Short mmCIF file of C-alpha atoms in Angstrom, two decimals:
data_model
loop_
_atom_site.label_atom_id
_atom_site.label_comp_id
_atom_site.label_asym_id
_atom_site.label_seq_id
_atom_site.Cartn_x
_atom_site.Cartn_y
_atom_site.Cartn_z
CA MET A 144 -24.58 36.27 -24.65
CA ASP A 145 -27.74 34.25 -25.29
CA GLU A 146 -28.38 34.11 -21.53
CA THR A 147 -28.13 37.90 -21.24
CA SER A 148 -30.57 38.36 -24.11
CA ALA A 149 -32.94 35.86 -22.47
CA PHE A 150 -33.00 37.84 -19.22
CA GLN A 151 -33.49 41.06 -21.20
CA LEU A 152 -36.50 39.47 -22.91
CA ILE A 153 -38.03 38.52 -19.58
CA LEU A 154 -37.32 41.87 -17.93
CA SER A 155 -38.54 43.91 -20.90
CA GLY A 156 -41.90 42.13 -20.80
CA ASP A 157 -41.67 41.07 -24.45
CA PRO A 158 -45.29 40.85 -25.76
CA GLN A 159 -44.64 37.64 -27.70
CA LEU A 160 -43.15 36.02 -24.61
CA LEU A 161 -46.01 37.15 -22.38
CA ALA A 162 -48.62 35.86 -24.85
CA ILE A 163 -46.99 32.43 -24.89
CA VAL A 164 -46.78 32.29 -21.08
CA LYS A 165 -50.38 33.46 -20.72
CA LEU A 166 -51.72 30.83 -23.14
CA SER A 167 -49.63 28.11 -21.48
CA LEU A 168 -51.02 28.93 -18.04
CA ALA A 169 -54.59 29.22 -19.33
CA VAL A 170 -54.47 25.82 -21.08
CA THR A 171 -52.77 24.04 -18.19
CA LEU A 172 -54.97 25.58 -15.49
CA ALA A 173 -58.13 24.67 -17.43
CA ALA A 174 -56.88 21.11 -17.95
CA THR A 175 -55.96 20.79 -14.26
CA LEU A 176 -59.38 22.08 -13.22
CA ILE A 177 -61.27 19.65 -15.46
CA ALA A 178 -58.95 16.74 -14.64
CA GLY A 179 -59.30 17.64 -10.95
CA VAL A 180 -63.08 17.30 -11.03
CA LEU A 181 -62.96 14.09 -13.08
CA GLY A 182 -59.96 12.56 -11.31
CA LEU A 183 -61.08 13.29 -7.75
CA SER A 184 -64.58 11.96 -8.47
CA LEU A 185 -63.19 8.80 -10.05
CA GLY A 186 -60.61 8.39 -7.27
CA ALA A 187 -63.24 8.80 -4.53
CA CYS A 188 -65.59 6.42 -6.33
CA LEU A 189 -62.91 3.74 -6.67
CA ALA A 190 -61.74 4.21 -3.07
CA LEU A 191 -65.16 3.89 -1.48
CA THR A 192 -66.96 1.30 -3.58
CA GLN A 193 -66.55 -2.38 -4.29
CA PHE A 194 -67.65 -3.88 -7.59
CA PRO A 195 -66.54 -6.67 -9.91
CA GLY A 196 -63.51 -5.60 -11.93
CA ARG A 197 -62.48 -2.89 -9.49
CA GLN A 198 -58.97 -4.31 -9.07
CA GLY A 199 -58.50 -4.37 -12.84
CA LEU A 200 -59.61 -0.76 -13.07
CA VAL A 201 -57.20 0.27 -10.32
CA ILE A 202 -54.32 -1.47 -12.09
CA ALA A 203 -55.30 0.11 -15.43
CA LEU A 204 -55.50 3.53 -13.83
CA ASN A 205 -52.07 3.11 -12.26
CA ALA A 206 -50.66 2.03 -15.63
CA LEU A 207 -52.22 5.04 -17.35
CA MET A 208 -50.21 7.34 -15.09
CA GLY A 209 -47.33 6.63 -17.42
CA LEU A 210 -49.23 7.51 -20.61
CA PRO A 211 -46.77 8.85 -23.21
CA PRO A 212 -47.88 12.40 -24.16
CA VAL A 213 -47.25 11.76 -27.86
CA VAL A 214 -49.61 8.79 -27.80
CA VAL A 215 -52.28 10.91 -26.11
CA GLY A 216 -51.65 13.59 -28.70
CA LEU A 217 -52.00 11.06 -31.52
CA LEU A 218 -55.26 9.64 -30.14
CA VAL A 219 -56.77 13.10 -29.64
CA PHE A 220 -55.54 14.10 -33.11
CA LEU A 221 -57.26 11.05 -34.65
CA ALA A 222 -60.46 11.74 -32.72
CA LEU A 223 -60.57 15.45 -33.61
CA SER A 224 -59.32 15.25 -37.20
CA ARG A 225 -61.82 15.97 -39.94
CA SER A 226 -62.48 12.27 -40.58
CA GLY A 227 -62.41 11.34 -36.87
CA PRO A 228 -65.47 10.70 -34.67
CA LEU A 229 -65.26 14.19 -33.14
CA GLY A 230 -64.11 15.97 -36.29
CA PHE A 231 -67.43 17.82 -36.58
CA LEU A 232 -66.49 19.85 -33.51
CA GLY A 233 -63.73 21.58 -35.44
CA LEU A 234 -61.43 21.68 -32.44
CA LEU A 235 -58.19 20.42 -33.97
CA PHE A 236 -55.35 22.95 -33.73
CA THR A 237 -57.15 25.03 -31.11
CA PRO A 238 -56.35 25.68 -27.44
CA GLN A 239 -59.43 23.57 -26.59
CA ALA A 240 -57.82 20.55 -28.25
CA MET A 241 -54.72 21.15 -26.14
CA ILE A 242 -56.86 21.30 -23.00
CA ILE A 243 -58.50 17.98 -23.97
CA ALA A 244 -55.12 16.32 -24.52
CA GLN A 245 -53.67 17.57 -21.24
CA THR A 246 -56.85 16.59 -19.38
CA ILE A 247 -56.58 13.03 -20.74
CA LEU A 248 -52.93 12.97 -19.79
CA ILE A 249 -53.31 14.00 -16.15
CA THR A 250 -56.76 12.66 -15.19
CA PRO A 251 -55.36 9.13 -14.57
CA ILE A 252 -52.58 10.63 -12.43
CA ILE A 253 -55.02 12.59 -10.27
CA ALA A 254 -57.50 9.68 -10.10
CA ALA A 255 -54.91 7.02 -9.21
CA LEU A 256 -53.14 9.10 -6.56
CA SER A 257 -56.36 10.43 -5.00
CA ARG A 258 -57.81 6.89 -4.96
CA GLN A 259 -54.85 5.78 -2.86
CA VAL A 260 -55.07 8.77 -0.51
CA ILE A 261 -58.83 8.52 0.01
CA GLU A 262 -58.61 4.75 0.48
CA ASP A 263 -55.99 5.23 3.20
CA PHE A 264 -58.17 7.85 4.91
CA TRP A 265 -61.19 5.56 4.65
CA ALA A 266 -59.28 2.69 6.27
CA GLU A 267 -58.54 5.01 9.18
CA TYR A 268 -62.02 6.56 9.48
CA LYS A 269 -64.22 3.59 8.59
CA ASP A 270 -65.06 2.28 12.07
CA GLU A 271 -65.48 5.79 13.50
CA PHE A 272 -67.82 6.86 10.70
CA THR A 273 -69.80 3.63 10.97
CA ALA A 274 -70.14 4.13 14.71
CA MET A 275 -71.30 7.71 14.13
CA ASP A 276 -73.77 6.58 11.44
CA VAL A 277 -72.36 9.12 9.01
CA PRO A 278 -74.52 9.13 5.85
CA GLY A 279 -72.87 8.23 2.51
CA ALA A 280 -72.66 11.68 0.93
CA MET A 281 -71.41 13.19 4.19
CA ARG A 282 -68.68 10.52 4.33
CA VAL A 283 -67.40 11.43 0.88
CA ARG A 284 -67.44 15.15 1.66
CA ALA A 285 -65.67 14.60 4.98
CA LEU A 286 -63.00 12.37 3.45
CA LEU A 287 -62.32 14.84 0.63
CA TRP A 288 -62.16 17.70 3.14
CA ASP A 289 -59.89 15.90 5.58
CA ALA A 290 -57.63 14.76 2.75
CA ARG A 291 -57.65 18.26 1.24
CA PHE A 292 -53.96 18.99 1.74
CA SER A 293 -52.83 15.73 0.17
CA LEU A 294 -55.31 16.22 -2.66
CA VAL A 295 -54.07 19.75 -3.35
CA THR A 296 -50.55 18.34 -3.61
CA ILE A 297 -51.85 15.80 -6.14
CA LEU A 298 -53.52 18.56 -8.16
CA LEU A 299 -50.26 20.49 -8.18
CA ALA A 300 -48.45 17.38 -9.38
CA GLY A 301 -51.00 17.10 -12.19
CA PHE A 302 -50.47 20.77 -13.06
CA GLY A 303 -46.72 20.23 -13.19
CA ARG A 304 -47.05 17.25 -15.48
CA ALA A 305 -49.40 19.13 -17.85
CA ALA A 306 -47.27 22.28 -17.92
CA ALA A 307 -44.09 20.35 -18.70
CA GLU A 308 -45.34 18.10 -21.50
CA VAL A 309 -44.69 18.97 -25.13
CA GLY A 310 -45.64 16.02 -27.34
CA ALA A 311 -49.42 16.09 -27.00
CA VAL A 312 -49.93 19.85 -27.34
CA MET A 313 -47.52 19.93 -30.28
CA ILE A 314 -49.60 17.34 -32.17
CA VAL A 315 -53.12 18.60 -31.38
CA GLY A 316 -52.28 22.32 -31.13
CA GLY A 317 -50.04 22.54 -34.16
CA ASN A 318 -47.80 25.16 -32.50
CA ILE A 319 -49.47 28.00 -34.43
CA GLU A 320 -47.88 31.34 -33.62
CA GLY A 321 -50.13 33.61 -31.61
CA PHE A 322 -52.84 30.96 -31.35
CA THR A 323 -51.65 27.60 -29.99
CA ARG A 324 -48.00 28.24 -29.28
CA VAL A 325 -47.19 27.46 -25.64
CA MET A 326 -43.95 27.48 -23.69
CA THR A 327 -42.85 23.89 -24.29
CA THR A 328 -43.64 23.88 -28.01
CA SER A 329 -41.97 27.28 -28.41
CA ILE A 330 -38.82 26.05 -26.69
CA ALA A 331 -38.66 23.06 -29.06
CA LEU A 332 -39.27 25.23 -32.12
CA GLU A 333 -37.00 28.15 -31.22
CA THR A 334 -34.16 25.81 -30.31
CA SER A 335 -34.41 24.09 -33.70
CA LYS A 336 -34.48 27.53 -35.38
CA GLY A 337 -31.48 28.70 -33.39
CA ASP A 338 -33.34 31.51 -31.57
CA LEU A 339 -31.82 30.61 -28.25
CA PRO A 340 -32.66 33.77 -26.24
CA LEU A 341 -36.42 33.17 -26.56
CA ALA A 342 -36.02 29.43 -25.88
CA ILE A 343 -33.88 30.10 -22.81
CA SER A 344 -36.18 32.81 -21.45
CA LEU A 345 -39.17 30.47 -21.80
CA GLY A 346 -37.17 27.69 -20.14
CA ILE A 347 -36.34 29.97 -17.23
CA ILE A 348 -39.99 30.96 -16.82
CA LEU A 349 -41.14 27.32 -17.05
CA ILE A 350 -38.66 26.23 -14.38
CA ALA A 351 -39.64 29.23 -12.23
CA ILE A 352 -43.30 28.21 -12.48
CA MET A 353 -42.39 24.64 -11.46
CA PHE A 354 -40.43 25.95 -8.49
CA CYS A 355 -43.37 28.12 -7.46
CA VAL A 356 -45.80 25.20 -7.79
CA ASN A 357 -43.60 22.94 -5.69
CA ALA A 358 -42.99 25.67 -3.12
CA LEU A 359 -46.75 26.11 -2.93
CA ALA A 360 -47.21 22.35 -2.41
CA TRP A 361 -44.59 22.37 0.33
CA GLY A 362 -46.18 25.43 1.95
CA VAL A 363 -49.62 23.82 1.89
CA ARG A 364 -48.21 20.72 3.56
CA GLN A 365 -46.44 22.74 6.27
CA TRP A 366 -49.51 24.86 6.92
CA SER A 367 -51.66 21.75 7.22
CA VAL A 368 -49.33 20.17 9.75
CA ARG A 369 -49.45 23.33 11.88
CA HIS A 370 -53.14 24.14 11.61
CA ALA A 371 -55.06 20.95 10.97
CA GLY A 372 -52.86 18.28 12.51
CA MET B 557 -74.73 7.09 42.19
CA GLN B 558 -73.91 4.21 39.90
CA ASP B 559 -77.32 2.56 39.87
CA LYS B 560 -80.01 4.94 38.75
CA ARG B 561 -82.83 2.52 38.14
CA THR B 562 -85.85 4.50 39.17
CA ASP B 563 -88.51 1.82 39.30
CA LYS B 564 -87.21 -1.25 41.06
CA ASN B 565 -90.49 -3.12 40.83
CA ALA B 566 -90.89 -3.05 37.07
CA ALA B 567 -88.51 -5.14 34.98
CA PRO B 568 -86.70 -2.64 32.74
CA GLN B 569 -87.03 -3.13 29.00
CA PRO B 570 -83.80 -4.48 27.49
CA LEU B 571 -81.88 -1.90 25.49
CA LEU B 572 -79.89 -4.62 23.80
CA ARG B 573 -80.35 -8.33 23.28
CA LEU B 574 -77.94 -10.97 21.96
CA CYS B 575 -79.27 -14.44 21.26
CA ASN B 576 -76.74 -17.22 20.58
CA ALA B 577 -74.56 -14.67 18.83
CA SER B 578 -71.32 -16.04 17.39
CA LEU B 579 -68.57 -14.34 15.46
CA ARG B 580 -66.10 -16.19 13.28
CA TYR B 581 -63.17 -14.74 11.36
CA GLY B 582 -62.04 -17.34 8.82
CA VAL B 583 -61.60 -20.52 10.84
CA VAL B 584 -61.28 -18.74 14.19
CA ASP B 585 -64.27 -18.60 16.53
CA VAL B 586 -63.90 -15.20 18.15
CA LEU B 587 -67.21 -15.34 20.01
CA GLN B 588 -69.37 -18.37 20.63
CA ASP B 589 -73.07 -18.48 21.50
CA VAL B 590 -73.26 -15.31 23.54
CA CYS B 591 -76.69 -14.74 25.06
CA LEU B 592 -77.35 -11.63 27.10
CA GLU B 593 -79.69 -8.73 27.63
CA ILE B 594 -78.63 -5.28 28.69
CA SER B 595 -81.15 -3.01 30.36
CA ALA B 596 -81.01 0.48 31.83
CA GLY B 597 -79.01 0.78 35.04
CA GLY B 598 -75.48 1.09 36.33
CA PRO B 599 -72.33 0.62 34.25
CA VAL B 600 -71.61 -2.82 32.88
CA ILE B 601 -67.93 -3.71 32.74
CA LEU B 602 -66.63 -6.23 30.21
CA MET B 603 -63.62 -8.07 31.57
CA GLY B 604 -61.41 -10.86 30.40
CA PRO B 605 -57.85 -11.59 29.36
CA ASN B 606 -56.39 -10.29 26.10
CA GLY B 607 -57.94 -12.12 23.16
CA SER B 608 -61.00 -13.16 25.11
CA GLY B 609 -63.31 -11.33 22.69
CA LYS B 610 -64.11 -8.10 24.57
CA THR B 611 -63.61 -5.77 21.61
CA SER B 612 -65.36 -8.20 19.25
CA LEU B 613 -68.35 -8.40 21.59
CA LEU B 614 -68.53 -4.61 21.80
CA LYS B 615 -68.38 -4.34 18.00
CA LEU B 616 -71.05 -7.00 17.68
CA MET B 617 -73.31 -5.18 20.14
CA MET B 618 -72.67 -1.85 18.41
CA GLY B 619 -73.33 -3.29 14.96
CA LEU B 620 -69.78 -2.72 13.71
CA ALA B 621 -69.54 -6.46 13.07
CA ALA B 622 -72.30 -8.78 11.88
CA PRO B 623 -72.81 -12.06 13.78
CA SER B 624 -71.81 -15.22 11.91
CA SER B 625 -74.82 -16.84 13.55
CA GLY B 626 -77.42 -15.84 16.10
CA ASP B 627 -79.13 -12.49 16.54
CA VAL B 628 -78.24 -9.06 17.80
CA ASP B 629 -81.14 -6.75 18.54
CA CYS B 630 -80.15 -3.15 19.15
CA ALA B 631 -81.34 0.21 17.84
CA ARG B 632 -78.28 1.74 16.13
CA SER B 633 -79.64 5.23 16.50
CA GLN B 634 -79.54 4.92 20.29
CA VAL B 635 -75.93 3.89 20.73
CA SER B 636 -72.52 5.52 20.61
CA PHE B 637 -69.02 4.10 20.65
CA VAL B 638 -65.67 5.31 21.98
CA PHE B 639 -62.68 3.40 20.67
CA GLN B 640 -59.46 2.59 22.48
CA LYS B 641 -57.69 4.98 20.11
CA SER B 642 -60.27 7.35 18.73
CA VAL B 643 -59.77 8.88 15.30
CA MET B 644 -59.73 12.65 15.34
CA LEU B 645 -61.00 14.35 12.21
CA ARG B 646 -58.48 16.76 10.71
CA ARG B 647 -60.27 19.88 11.86
CA SER B 648 -60.85 21.85 15.05
CA VAL B 649 -62.17 20.42 18.31
CA ALA B 650 -65.46 22.31 17.84
CA ALA B 651 -65.75 21.11 14.21
CA ASN B 652 -65.30 17.51 15.38
CA VAL B 653 -68.31 17.85 17.69
CA ALA B 654 -70.32 19.68 15.03
CA PHE B 655 -69.62 16.80 12.63
CA ALA B 656 -70.94 14.23 15.13
CA LEU B 657 -74.07 16.33 15.70
CA GLN B 658 -74.68 16.64 11.94
CA ALA B 659 -74.16 12.91 11.44
CA ALA B 660 -76.81 12.27 14.10
CA GLY B 661 -79.19 14.69 12.40
CA LEU B 662 -79.04 17.11 15.33
CA PRO B 663 -78.59 20.89 15.13
CA ALA B 664 -74.86 21.64 15.04
CA ASN B 665 -75.04 25.23 16.28
CA ASP B 666 -72.53 26.93 18.57
CA LYS B 667 -74.71 26.40 21.62
CA ALA B 668 -74.96 22.63 21.09
CA VAL B 669 -71.24 22.36 20.39
CA ARG B 670 -70.34 24.38 23.47
CA ALA B 671 -72.68 22.29 25.64
CA ALA B 672 -71.03 19.08 24.41
CA LEU B 673 -67.54 20.48 25.05
CA ASP B 674 -68.53 21.84 28.48
CA ARG B 675 -69.62 18.34 29.40
CA VAL B 676 -66.05 17.07 28.97
CA GLY B 677 -64.22 20.24 30.00
CA LEU B 678 -62.77 21.09 26.59
CA SER B 679 -64.52 24.39 25.81
CA HIS B 680 -61.29 26.33 26.21
CA LEU B 681 -59.72 24.23 23.43
CA ALA B 682 -62.63 24.56 20.99
CA GLN B 683 -60.60 26.15 18.20
CA ARG B 684 -57.50 23.98 18.54
CA PRO B 685 -56.82 21.34 15.84
CA ALA B 686 -58.13 18.08 17.29
CA ARG B 687 -55.01 16.16 16.31
CA ARG B 688 -52.86 18.50 18.38
CA LEU B 689 -54.61 17.47 21.61
CA SER B 690 -53.00 15.13 24.13
CA GLY B 691 -54.15 11.50 24.26
CA GLY B 692 -56.41 12.16 27.24
CA GLU B 693 -57.92 15.26 25.65
CA GLN B 694 -58.57 13.29 22.45
CA GLN B 695 -60.45 10.64 24.42
CA ARG B 696 -62.50 13.37 26.12
CA LEU B 697 -63.29 14.83 22.71
CA ALA B 698 -64.30 11.36 21.52
CA LEU B 699 -66.60 11.20 24.56
CA ALA B 700 -68.04 14.62 23.68
CA ARG B 701 -68.75 13.42 20.13
CA ALA B 702 -70.30 10.19 21.36
CA LEU B 703 -72.42 11.84 24.07
CA SER B 704 -73.60 14.61 21.74
CA ARG B 705 -75.76 11.98 20.02
CA ASN B 706 -77.73 11.57 23.28
CA PRO B 707 -77.24 7.80 23.27
CA ALA B 708 -79.17 5.35 25.41
CA ILE B 709 -76.07 3.13 25.50
CA LEU B 710 -72.46 4.27 25.38
CA PHE B 711 -69.96 1.56 24.48
CA LEU B 712 -66.35 2.17 25.45
CA ASP B 713 -63.50 -0.08 24.39
CA GLU B 714 -60.70 0.29 26.95
CA PRO B 715 -60.88 4.09 26.63
CA THR B 716 -58.08 4.74 29.14
CA ALA B 717 -55.69 1.98 28.02
CA SER B 718 -52.82 4.34 27.18
CA LEU B 719 -53.59 7.25 29.51
CA ASP B 720 -51.81 8.45 32.64
CA PRO B 721 -53.68 8.43 35.99
CA ALA B 722 -54.81 12.09 35.80
CA GLN B 723 -56.17 11.64 32.28
CA THR B 724 -57.75 8.34 33.30
CA LYS B 725 -59.55 10.08 36.18
CA ALA B 726 -60.85 12.80 33.84
CA VAL B 727 -62.31 10.14 31.53
CA GLU B 728 -63.74 8.13 34.44
CA ASP B 729 -65.39 11.25 35.86
CA ILE B 730 -67.15 11.86 32.54
CA VAL B 731 -68.22 8.22 32.34
CA GLN B 732 -69.62 8.33 35.89
CA ALA B 733 -71.41 11.64 35.28
CA SER B 734 -72.96 10.22 32.10
CA ALA B 735 -74.09 7.09 33.94
CA ALA B 736 -75.61 9.30 36.63
CA MET B 737 -77.58 11.09 33.90
CA GLY B 738 -79.06 7.80 32.75
CA VAL B 739 -76.73 6.78 29.92
CA LYS B 740 -76.14 3.04 30.02
CA ILE B 741 -72.41 2.45 30.09
CA VAL B 742 -70.96 -0.75 28.61
CA MET B 743 -67.19 -0.62 28.91
CA SER B 744 -64.38 -3.07 28.43
CA THR B 745 -61.25 -2.90 30.54
CA HIS B 746 -58.63 -5.19 31.90
CA ASP B 747 -57.78 -2.73 34.64
CA ILE B 748 -59.30 -4.45 37.67
CA GLY B 749 -59.06 -1.26 39.75
CA GLN B 750 -61.02 0.66 37.13
CA ALA B 751 -63.63 -2.09 36.97
CA ARG B 752 -64.03 -1.86 40.76
CA ARG B 753 -64.32 1.94 40.64
CA LEU B 754 -66.86 2.13 37.86
CA GLY B 755 -68.65 -1.18 37.61
CA SER B 756 -72.14 -1.97 38.75
CA GLU B 757 -72.15 -5.29 36.96
CA VAL B 758 -69.40 -7.41 35.38
CA LEU B 759 -69.52 -9.57 32.27
CA PHE B 760 -66.50 -11.89 32.22
CA LEU B 761 -65.33 -13.35 28.92
CA ALA B 762 -62.81 -16.11 28.33
CA HIS B 763 -61.97 -17.86 25.07
CA GLY B 764 -64.81 -16.12 23.24
CA ARG B 765 -67.47 -17.25 25.71
CA LEU B 766 -69.40 -15.32 28.30
CA VAL B 767 -68.45 -17.38 31.34
CA GLU B 768 -69.79 -15.22 34.16
CA ARG B 769 -72.19 -12.36 34.74
CA ALA B 770 -72.53 -10.96 38.23
CA PRO B 771 -72.96 -7.76 40.24
CA ALA B 772 -69.55 -6.12 40.58
CA ALA B 773 -69.31 -6.57 44.35
CA SER B 774 -69.98 -10.30 44.28
CA PHE B 775 -67.79 -10.82 41.21
CA PHE B 776 -64.76 -9.28 42.86
CA ASN B 777 -65.42 -10.86 46.29
CA LYS B 778 -66.39 -14.31 45.14
CA PRO B 779 -66.03 -15.08 41.44
CA GLU B 780 -67.77 -18.30 40.48
CA SER B 781 -66.08 -19.39 37.27
CA PRO B 782 -62.59 -20.95 37.46
CA GLU B 783 -61.47 -18.59 34.66
CA ALA B 784 -62.53 -15.47 36.60
CA GLN B 785 -60.92 -16.83 39.76
CA ARG B 786 -57.63 -17.32 37.94
CA PHE B 787 -57.89 -13.91 36.24
CA LEU B 788 -58.52 -12.07 39.53
CA ALA B 789 -55.73 -14.02 41.18
CA GLY B 790 -53.36 -12.65 38.57
CA GLU B 791 -52.86 -15.98 36.83
CA LEU B 792 -52.80 -16.48 33.06
CA VAL B 793 -56.09 -17.75 31.66
CA ILE B 794 -55.17 -20.11 28.83
CA SER B 795 -57.60 -22.39 27.01
CA GLN B 796 -56.97 -26.13 26.80
CA GLU B 797 -56.89 -25.88 23.00
CA ALA B 798 -54.12 -23.27 23.16
CA LEU B 799 -52.12 -25.50 25.51
CA SER B 800 -52.49 -28.62 23.37
#
């Protein structure tokens, strides 16, 4: 019966449900966008430069891919709390705090994976670019462009990770109804309250979004093979 | 056709000079004390058995490798390189040429791109993804990219090594046409037939040393070095160190 009610909630366009989905997508898309800019820049920088301590940084970045969301949430909470170093910003328990937490969570993933992709491309292109005297900035642009399909897949992986996590946004967002309540935190809360139809409907939507994201990643890959070689 | 030196009385200015150039990877001497000058004129063919240092010498001349000792004097802006297996950028044929033109600081407009593709007979494939071309077409595109820079010297590292005879002929035709237009060709090959067809002069390498330099006709008719004699006779050229 709970499943039937869940589908009815989705089909009826329940305002509470839509608000939660909308906020979830807004927070995760913003975090993916910011983490994309930071992560791709860091990944490209690490892939194309040599400096003392680079290996250590690469290892640290790879390790940070497994950052526990609750730890990220705790650190952001401590930083943004009234007595924390960034407490004056007044961002705790706001969607912005959730964006910060998700950005911290997925930036290492995007940076580490894009570093590997760009490094592999560089190994392939290095002699050709050197022979063509390609200037530095043009090299970076060309590598990012030629690796675009792999990099989009990485961004989608980052989006998936951010959309699915619950611990960090629960801690820094506070799961405030109508303000910072997103799909994952709602599912946790409604399940504990026994309101299974809402929890199930949100679960269905979350899984549907993940399927769409992965289908998009697969489509991008197939298109790239056909059109760009 | 192959020797376009216009003024036979004046000694042509060298385009490239190597003075006691050596290249060492770890403990291995890949090239030892190579001295040579390359001036305008017909195609120079680099020959020698596998592992003799042909590719390393080309990379040294092109500036893709730095000499461990000695000097290499060559203006990088005047040279282009075609690799044995050229890397195609993941974009269209036309975009590949436009990229090479931009990298050289030249206008990358449609007219320039079309002219470069016309030169190698690939205009009809301008919009095709470069990585979907056949091996021979990819090498012709690599030639279009390299020639679009208007180089004084074009280095080619066994550009037809994995091509069938028809594709090989297409590449050779472009190389000969470029030489006829005054581009200095420096090409490595271990295809003796190809060296005979294209070469005006032969540099013969063995064990990392330049052991013979001669006009192509005299090299093939009467090689002077024992290594070249063995190579042309179809024998294996093995160094004493490798045998011991």
